Coordinates of C-alpha atoms in Angstrom, one line a residue:
M1 CA 108.9 113.8 52.1
G2 CA 110.3 117.4 52.0
T3 CA 113.3 118.2 54.1
N4 CA 111.4 120.8 56.2
R5 CA 108.6 118.4 57.0
K6 CA 111.0 115.6 57.9
L7 CA 112.9 117.9 60.2
L8 CA 109.6 119.0 61.9
I9 CA 108.6 115.4 62.5
D10 CA 112.0 114.6 63.9
I11 CA 111.8 117.5 66.3
C12 CA 108.3 116.9 67.5
S13 CA 109.0 113.2 68.2
T14 CA 112.1 114.0 70.2
S15 CA 111.7 113.8 74.0
D16 CA 113.5 115.5 76.8
N17 CA 115.4 112.2 77.4
N18 CA 117.1 112.7 74.0
G19 CA 118.7 115.9 75.1
L20 CA 116.4 118.4 73.4
C21 CA 114.7 120.8 75.8
C22 CA 111.4 122.5 75.1
D23 CA 113.1 125.9 74.5
A24 CA 115.4 124.3 71.9
Q25 CA 112.4 122.7 70.2
A26 CA 110.6 126.0 70.1
R27 CA 113.6 127.8 68.5
I28 CA 114.1 125.1 65.8
L29 CA 110.3 125.0 65.1
S30 CA 110.4 128.8 64.6
E31 CA 113.3 128.3 62.1
V32 CA 111.5 125.6 60.3
K33 CA 108.4 127.8 60.1
H34 CA 110.3 130.7 58.6
S35 CA 112.0 128.4 56.1
G36 CA 108.7 127.7 54.4
L37 CA 106.6 125.2 56.5
H38 CA 103.7 127.3 58.0
S39 CA 101.0 124.7 58.6
V40 CA 101.9 123.5 62.1
S41 CA 98.5 123.0 63.8
R42 CA 97.3 121.0 66.8
N43 CA 94.3 119.4 65.4
R44 CA 93.1 116.1 63.9
Q45 CA 93.2 117.4 60.4
A46 CA 96.9 118.0 60.5
K47 CA 97.4 114.6 62.0
S48 CA 95.4 112.9 59.3
E49 CA 97.6 114.7 56.7
G50 CA 100.7 113.2 58.1
V51 CA 102.0 116.2 60.1
V52 CA 103.0 115.3 63.7
M53 CA 101.5 117.9 65.9
A54 CA 103.5 120.1 68.3
E55 CA 102.2 119.2 71.8
K56 CA 102.1 121.5 74.7
F57 CA 103.6 118.9 77.1
D58 CA 105.5 115.7 77.1
A59 CA 103.9 112.6 78.6
V60 CA 107.2 111.5 80.2
D61 CA 107.4 114.8 82.1
V62 CA 103.9 114.5 83.4
I63 CA 104.5 111.0 84.5
R64 CA 107.7 112.0 86.2
T65 CA 106.0 114.8 88.2
K66 CA 103.5 112.5 89.7
R67 CA 106.0 109.7 90.1
D68 CA 108.1 112.0 92.2
K69 CA 105.1 113.0 94.3
G70 CA 104.7 116.4 92.6
V71 CA 101.5 118.2 91.9
L72 CA 100.2 118.3 88.3
S73 CA 99.2 121.8 87.0
P74 CA 95.7 122.4 85.6
D75 CA 97.2 122.7 82.1
E76 CA 99.1 119.5 82.4
I77 CA 96.0 117.6 83.5
D78 CA 93.9 119.2 80.7
W79 CA 96.6 118.2 78.2
V80 CA 97.1 114.6 79.3
I81 CA 93.4 113.8 79.3
D82 CA 92.9 115.4 75.9
A83 CA 96.1 113.9 74.4
Y84 CA 95.1 110.4 75.6
T85 CA 91.7 110.7 74.2
R86 CA 93.2 111.8 70.9
G87 CA 95.7 108.9 70.9
V88 CA 98.8 111.1 71.3
V89 CA 99.5 109.7 74.8
G90 CA 99.9 105.9 74.6
D91 CA 98.2 103.3 76.8
E92 CA 101.6 102.4 78.4
Q93 CA 102.1 106.0 79.3
M94 CA 98.6 106.5 80.8
A95 CA 99.1 103.2 82.6
A96 CA 102.3 104.5 84.2
L97 CA 100.6 107.8 85.2
N98 CA 97.6 105.9 86.7
M99 CA 100.0 103.8 88.8
A100 CA 101.8 106.9 89.9
I101 CA 98.5 108.4 91.0
F102 CA 97.6 105.1 92.7
L103 CA 100.8 105.2 94.7
N104 CA 101.1 108.9 95.4
G105 CA 97.6 110.2 95.3
M106 CA 96.2 113.6 94.2
N107 CA 95.1 116.7 96.1
R108 CA 91.6 118.1 95.9
G109 CA 92.5 120.6 93.2
E110 CA 94.1 117.9 91.0
I111 CA 91.2 115.5 91.3
S112 CA 88.7 118.3 90.5
R113 CA 90.6 119.4 87.4
W114 CA 91.0 115.7 86.3
T115 CA 87.3 115.3 86.6
Q116 CA 86.5 118.5 84.7
A117 CA 89.0 117.4 81.9
M118 CA 87.2 114.1 81.5
I119 CA 83.8 115.9 81.3
A120 CA 85.3 118.2 78.7
S121 CA 86.3 115.2 76.6
G122 CA 82.7 114.7 75.5
E123 CA 79.2 115.9 75.6
T124 CA 77.2 117.3 78.5
M125 CA 73.5 117.3 79.2
S126 CA 71.2 120.0 80.6
F127 CA 67.8 119.7 82.2
D128 CA 67.3 123.5 82.5
S129 CA 64.3 123.3 80.1
L130 CA 62.3 121.1 82.4
S131 CA 59.5 122.5 84.4
K132 CA 60.7 120.7 87.6
K133 CA 63.9 120.2 89.6
T134 CA 66.0 117.1 89.1
A135 CA 67.7 114.8 91.5
D136 CA 69.9 111.8 90.8
K137 CA 71.4 108.9 92.7
H138 CA 74.5 106.8 92.2
S139 CA 75.4 103.5 94.0
T140 CA 78.9 102.1 94.0
G141 CA 77.3 98.7 93.6
G142 CA 76.6 95.6 95.7
V143 CA 74.7 92.4 95.9
G144 CA 70.9 92.6 95.8
D145 CA 71.2 96.3 95.3
K146 CA 67.9 97.0 93.4
I147 CA 67.3 100.3 95.1
T148 CA 67.2 102.4 91.9
L149 CA 64.1 100.6 90.7
P150 CA 61.7 101.6 93.5
L151 CA 63.6 104.8 94.3
A152 CA 63.2 106.7 91.0
P153 CA 59.3 106.4 90.9
L154 CA 59.1 107.1 94.6
V155 CA 60.9 110.5 94.2
A156 CA 59.0 111.3 91.1
A157 CA 55.8 110.9 93.0
F158 CA 56.7 114.2 94.8
G159 CA 57.2 116.2 91.6
V160 CA 61.0 115.9 91.3
A161 CA 62.4 114.6 88.0
V162 CA 64.8 111.7 88.2
P163 CA 67.1 111.2 85.2
Q164 CA 68.7 107.9 86.2
L165 CA 71.3 107.0 83.7
S166 CA 72.4 103.5 84.6
G167 CA 74.8 100.7 83.6
R168 CA 75.1 97.0 83.2
G169 CA 76.5 94.5 85.7
L170 CA 80.1 93.2 85.6
G171 CA 81.3 90.4 87.9
H172 CA 79.4 89.8 91.1
T173 CA 77.5 93.1 91.2
G174 CA 74.3 93.3 89.2
G175 CA 73.4 96.0 86.6
T176 CA 70.2 98.0 86.8
L177 CA 69.7 97.8 83.0
D178 CA 70.1 94.0 83.1
K179 CA 67.4 93.8 85.8
L180 CA 64.9 96.0 83.9
E181 CA 65.4 94.1 80.7
A182 CA 63.7 91.1 82.4
I183 CA 60.5 93.1 81.9
P184 CA 58.9 92.1 78.5
G185 CA 59.3 94.9 76.0
W186 CA 61.3 97.3 78.1
Q187 CA 64.0 99.3 76.3
A188 CA 67.2 100.8 77.8
D189 CA 68.1 103.0 74.9
V190 CA 66.1 106.3 74.7
S191 CA 66.8 109.4 72.6
N192 CA 67.5 112.7 74.3
E193 CA 64.3 114.2 73.0
R194 CA 62.2 111.2 74.3
M195 CA 64.1 111.4 77.7
M196 CA 63.0 115.0 78.2
E197 CA 59.4 114.1 77.4
I198 CA 59.5 111.2 80.0
L199 CA 61.1 113.4 82.6
E200 CA 58.1 115.8 82.3
D201 CA 55.6 113.0 82.6
P202 CA 55.8 110.6 84.4
G203 CA 58.9 112.3 85.8
C204 CA 61.4 109.5 86.0
I205 CA 63.5 107.4 83.7
I206 CA 66.1 104.7 84.0
C207 CA 68.0 104.3 80.8
A208 CA 71.4 103.7 79.3
A209 CA 73.9 106.6 79.2
G210 CA 75.0 107.9 75.8
A211 CA 78.5 107.0 74.6
G212 CA 79.3 110.8 74.3
L213 CA 79.4 111.4 78.0
A214 CA 83.0 111.5 79.3
P215 CA 84.6 109.3 76.6
A216 CA 88.0 109.8 78.2
D217 CA 86.7 108.0 81.3
K218 CA 85.8 104.9 79.3
K219 CA 89.3 104.6 77.9
I220 CA 91.0 105.2 81.2
Y221 CA 88.7 102.8 83.1
A222 CA 89.3 100.0 80.6
L223 CA 93.1 100.6 81.1
R224 CA 92.8 100.6 84.9
D225 CA 90.9 97.3 84.9
I226 CA 93.9 95.5 83.3
T227 CA 96.7 97.4 85.1
S228 CA 95.7 96.9 88.8
T229 CA 94.9 100.5 89.4
V230 CA 91.1 100.2 89.8
E231 CA 91.3 100.8 93.5
A232 CA 92.9 104.3 93.2
I233 CA 90.4 106.6 95.0
P234 CA 91.2 109.7 93.0
L235 CA 90.5 107.7 89.8
I236 CA 87.4 106.0 91.2
A237 CA 85.9 109.3 92.3
S238 CA 86.7 111.2 89.1
S239 CA 85.4 108.3 87.0
I240 CA 82.0 108.2 88.8
M241 CA 81.6 112.0 89.1
S242 CA 82.7 112.9 85.6
K243 CA 79.8 111.0 84.2
K244 CA 77.3 112.1 86.9
I245 CA 78.2 115.8 86.5
A246 CA 78.1 115.5 82.7
E247 CA 74.6 114.2 83.0
G248 CA 73.6 117.7 84.2
T249 CA 71.5 117.0 87.3
S250 CA 71.2 119.8 89.8
S251 CA 71.6 117.5 92.8
L252 CA 73.1 114.1 93.5
V253 CA 73.0 111.5 96.3
L254 CA 75.7 108.9 96.5
D255 CA 75.1 105.5 98.0
V256 CA 78.7 104.3 98.9
K257 CA 78.6 100.7 99.8
V258 CA 81.1 99.1 102.3
G259 CA 81.7 95.5 103.1
S260 CA 82.6 92.2 101.4
G261 CA 80.2 92.6 98.6
A262 CA 81.2 96.2 97.8
F263 CA 84.1 97.8 96.1
M264 CA 85.3 99.3 99.3
K265 CA 85.9 96.7 102.0
N266 CA 86.3 98.9 105.1
Q267 CA 84.7 102.1 106.4
E268 CA 87.9 104.2 106.3
Q269 CA 88.2 103.7 102.5
A270 CA 84.5 104.1 101.9
R271 CA 84.5 107.4 103.8
E272 CA 87.5 108.7 101.9
L273 CA 85.8 107.9 98.6
A274 CA 82.5 109.4 99.7
Q275 CA 84.1 112.6 100.9
T276 CA 86.2 112.9 97.7
M277 CA 83.1 112.5 95.5
V278 CA 81.0 115.0 97.6
D279 CA 83.8 117.5 97.3
L280 CA 84.0 117.0 93.5
G281 CA 80.2 117.6 93.2
K282 CA 80.4 120.8 95.2
D283 CA 83.4 122.0 93.2
A284 CA 81.2 121.5 90.0
G285 CA 78.2 123.3 91.5
T286 CA 76.1 120.1 92.0
K287 CA 74.5 119.7 95.4
T288 CA 76.0 116.4 96.6
T289 CA 75.6 114.2 99.7
A290 CA 76.6 110.6 100.4
L291 CA 75.4 107.8 102.6
L292 CA 77.7 105.0 103.7
T293 CA 75.7 101.8 103.7
D294 CA 76.3 98.2 104.7
M295 CA 77.1 95.6 102.1
S296 CA 78.6 92.9 104.3
T297 CA 75.5 90.8 103.6
P298 CA 73.1 91.0 100.6
L299 CA 70.4 93.7 100.4
G300 CA 66.9 92.2 100.5
R301 CA 66.0 88.5 99.9
K302 CA 66.3 88.2 96.2
V303 CA 69.5 88.4 94.1
G304 CA 69.3 88.3 90.3
N305 CA 67.7 90.2 87.5
A306 CA 64.0 89.2 87.3
L307 CA 64.1 88.3 91.0
E308 CA 65.1 91.8 92.0
V309 CA 62.5 93.3 89.8
E310 CA 59.9 91.2 91.6
E311 CA 61.2 92.3 95.0
S312 CA 61.2 96.0 93.9
V313 CA 57.5 95.7 92.9
E314 CA 56.8 94.3 96.3
V315 CA 58.4 97.4 97.9
L316 CA 56.4 99.7 95.6
A317 CA 53.2 97.8 96.7
G318 CA 53.9 98.8 100.3
G319 CA 55.7 95.6 101.3
G320 CA 59.1 94.1 100.7
P321 CA 62.1 93.4 103.0
A322 CA 62.7 95.9 105.8
D323 CA 66.3 96.7 104.8
V324 CA 65.3 97.5 101.2
V325 CA 62.5 99.8 102.3
E326 CA 64.7 101.5 104.9
L327 CA 67.4 102.4 102.4
T328 CA 65.0 103.4 99.7
V329 CA 63.2 105.8 102.0
A330 CA 66.5 107.2 103.3
L331 CA 67.8 107.9 99.8
A332 CA 64.5 109.3 98.7
R333 CA 64.5 111.7 101.7
E334 CA 68.1 112.9 100.8
M335 CA 67.1 113.4 97.1
L336 CA 63.9 115.3 98.0
E337 CA 65.6 117.6 100.5
A338 CA 68.3 118.4 97.9
A339 CA 65.6 119.3 95.4
G340 CA 63.8 121.6 98.0
V341 CA 61.0 119.2 99.0
H342 CA 60.9 119.1 102.8
D343 CA 59.0 117.0 105.3
A344 CA 57.6 114.7 102.6
D345 CA 55.7 111.7 103.9
I346 CA 57.7 109.2 101.8
E347 CA 56.4 106.0 103.4
A348 CA 52.8 107.1 102.6
A349 CA 53.7 107.2 98.9
L350 CA 54.7 103.6 99.0
K351 CA 51.6 102.6 100.9
D352 CA 48.9 104.5 98.9
G353 CA 50.0 103.5 95.4
R354 CA 51.5 106.8 94.2
A355 CA 55.0 105.4 93.7
M356 CA 53.5 102.3 92.0
D357 CA 51.6 104.4 89.6
K358 CA 54.8 106.2 88.6
W359 CA 56.6 102.9 88.2
K360 CA 54.0 101.6 85.8
Q361 CA 54.0 104.8 83.8
M362 CA 57.8 104.8 83.6
I363 CA 57.9 101.2 82.4
K364 CA 55.2 101.8 79.8
A365 CA 57.0 105.0 78.5
Q366 CA 60.0 102.8 77.7
G367 CA 58.0 100.1 75.9
G368 CA 57.6 97.7 78.7
D369 CA 54.5 95.9 80.1
P370 CA 54.5 96.5 83.9
D371 CA 51.6 93.9 84.3
A372 CA 53.3 91.1 82.3
A373 CA 54.5 88.0 84.1
L374 CA 58.3 88.0 84.7
P375 CA 60.3 85.1 83.3
V376 CA 60.9 82.1 85.7
A377 CA 63.9 79.8 85.7
S378 CA 63.5 76.3 84.2
H379 CA 65.7 74.8 87.0
T380 CA 65.9 75.4 90.7
H381 CA 67.9 73.9 93.6
D382 CA 67.2 74.2 97.3
V383 CA 69.9 74.5 100.0
I384 CA 68.6 73.0 103.3
A385 CA 69.7 73.8 106.8
D386 CA 71.5 70.8 108.4
S387 CA 71.0 72.0 112.0
D388 CA 69.0 74.2 114.3
G389 CA 70.5 77.6 115.2
Y390 CA 71.1 81.1 114.0
L391 CA 72.3 82.2 110.6
T392 CA 75.2 84.3 111.9
E393 CA 77.1 84.6 108.6
L394 CA 75.8 85.3 105.1
D395 CA 78.6 86.8 103.1
A396 CA 77.5 89.2 100.4
L397 CA 80.5 88.4 98.1
A398 CA 79.8 84.7 98.3
V399 CA 76.1 85.2 97.4
G400 CA 77.0 87.6 94.6
V401 CA 79.6 85.2 93.0
S402 CA 77.2 82.3 93.4
S403 CA 74.5 84.2 91.6
W404 CA 76.9 85.2 88.9
R405 CA 78.0 81.6 88.4
L406 CA 74.3 80.7 87.9
G407 CA 74.2 83.1 84.9
A408 CA 72.9 86.3 86.5
G409 CA 76.1 88.3 85.8
R410 CA 78.9 88.5 83.2
A411 CA 82.7 88.1 83.3
R412 CA 83.2 90.3 80.2
K413 CA 81.1 93.2 79.1
E414 CA 80.0 91.4 75.9
D415 CA 78.7 88.3 77.8
P416 CA 74.9 87.7 77.9
V417 CA 73.1 87.3 81.2
Q418 CA 70.1 85.1 82.1
A419 CA 67.1 87.1 83.2
T420 CA 65.9 84.3 85.4
A421 CA 69.2 83.3 87.2
G422 CA 69.8 84.2 90.8
I423 CA 69.2 83.3 94.4
E424 CA 66.2 83.6 96.8
L425 CA 67.2 84.0 100.4
H426 CA 64.6 82.3 102.6
A427 CA 66.7 83.2 105.7
T428 CA 68.9 86.2 106.1
K429 CA 71.7 87.1 108.5
G430 CA 70.8 87.0 112.1
E431 CA 67.6 84.9 111.7
K432 CA 66.8 81.7 113.6
V433 CA 66.6 78.6 111.4
T434 CA 65.6 75.0 112.0
K435 CA 67.0 71.8 110.7
G436 CA 65.4 70.8 107.4
Q437 CA 64.1 74.2 106.4
K438 CA 65.0 75.9 103.1
L439 CA 67.7 78.4 103.4
F440 CA 68.2 79.4 99.7
T441 CA 66.8 78.5 96.3
L442 CA 69.1 78.7 93.3
H443 CA 67.6 79.6 89.9
T444 CA 69.1 79.1 86.5
E445 CA 68.4 78.0 82.9
T446 CA 71.5 75.8 82.9
P447 CA 71.5 73.2 85.7
D448 CA 75.2 72.2 85.2
R449 CA 75.9 75.6 86.8
F450 CA 74.6 74.5 90.2
E451 CA 77.8 72.7 91.3
R452 CA 80.2 75.6 90.9
S453 CA 77.6 78.0 92.3
L454 CA 77.2 75.9 95.4
E455 CA 80.9 75.6 96.0
V456 CA 81.1 79.3 96.8
L457 CA 77.7 79.7 98.4
N458 CA 78.3 76.9 100.9
S459 CA 81.5 78.6 102.1
G460 CA 79.7 81.9 102.6
F461 CA 77.2 81.1 105.4
Q462 CA 77.3 79.7 108.9
I463 CA 74.8 78.4 111.4
T464 CA 75.7 78.7 115.1
D465 CA 74.0 78.0 118.4
E466 CA 74.3 81.6 119.7
P467 CA 72.5 84.6 118.0
L468 CA 74.3 87.7 116.9
S469 CA 75.2 90.1 119.6
E470 CA 73.9 93.2 117.7
E471 CA 71.5 93.9 114.8
R472 CA 72.7 94.9 111.4
K473 CA 72.9 98.7 110.8
I474 CA 72.1 99.6 107.2
I475 CA 73.1 103.3 107.1
L476 CA 76.5 103.7 108.7
D477 CA 77.2 107.4 108.1
R478 CA 76.3 110.5 106.2
I479 CA 78.8 112.7 104.3
S480 CA 78.0 116.2 103.2

């Protein structure tokens, strides 16, 4: 290695802690350049040729600023996201910065810039070429949360395109794609060209997001998951909104769950998250509203992949559990209003078959057979009430974990899921029950899972002599 190149590498790898300030670095770099080394460039080609790039900032300085409760500048945020994506900032440095953000927070300007920087790390989509307006929905996840399935075709029945890019389940919360894959032939992966065709007709699609959307978020999320910084609201909000904004929809409705089965356990946290995401959407020019909804007990009466598809079809046929119908209609109304469709008779579209028609067209467009029988579990186990009374407790987290242990969910992203696994709720919270009646039916392909599933489920419900003092409220608040 030549003397000039070695000197440059030594300079660029020297941090402020080693006593060399940025001005000194700049002076020496200038001297090196004039002595014959002219190809200092901040790009991947230079890196691949063995030249260490001159970076605009130092990761240690950025971490220190946030550690000391300072405000990161837009340029610092742009750099640290880009540098981490390129591998210049190490995992241990980004982990330290995430923890500093977790402890000290970010202001609105910082969160907005962080979100935009993650969007800029990858591709963006545009639906401007469509002949209709678009509206999207995002849920923070819960137990029995199958709302996307009936919601997308319901909104499409009113002429608004719904580009619903969804994900898979992890832990006790189910994934929309896992549910739909219980339908014979249905495919989650769709090309961008085919997506645009489907959005024109039938007008709705539920599919996997491309890997090119906000790749920085994927790296940062994986790191947060193993460094106890998942709960940082600025990082949660920017993670969700970077992907949704990059998807290019003109309006977005957020379903922010709160309760034991949700990510946010109390209303104060959920409201802060909702407001932060609404602000991020507005800052990016996307019409955004949020509903705070209850997830203290499961949504609907079926939890699991094929089971939730079955219940969604019941809703599209004009039936289904009241709580699922209520939330589906409320979110549809928010989405239609944001897209400029006012005073729509949403309930009528469920009753008269328009939403069902869109559902069948959407499933067919992605290779599925909407009329095929759904898979059924080989093994079931009934939980029986041991006394008369009222089901005054049915914990969402307990039901979610129980379903997960039956095979409906995954512990790691590469784990397979059972399409047939899950739990039917023959009684829900607040209902009167009698001794000897079926409370729950567990479904699985592997009966040795029943024991561990029952361990958590049996601790999650309670029958008492007195009824609940008040009825469950599904929609807790609206944030705009």
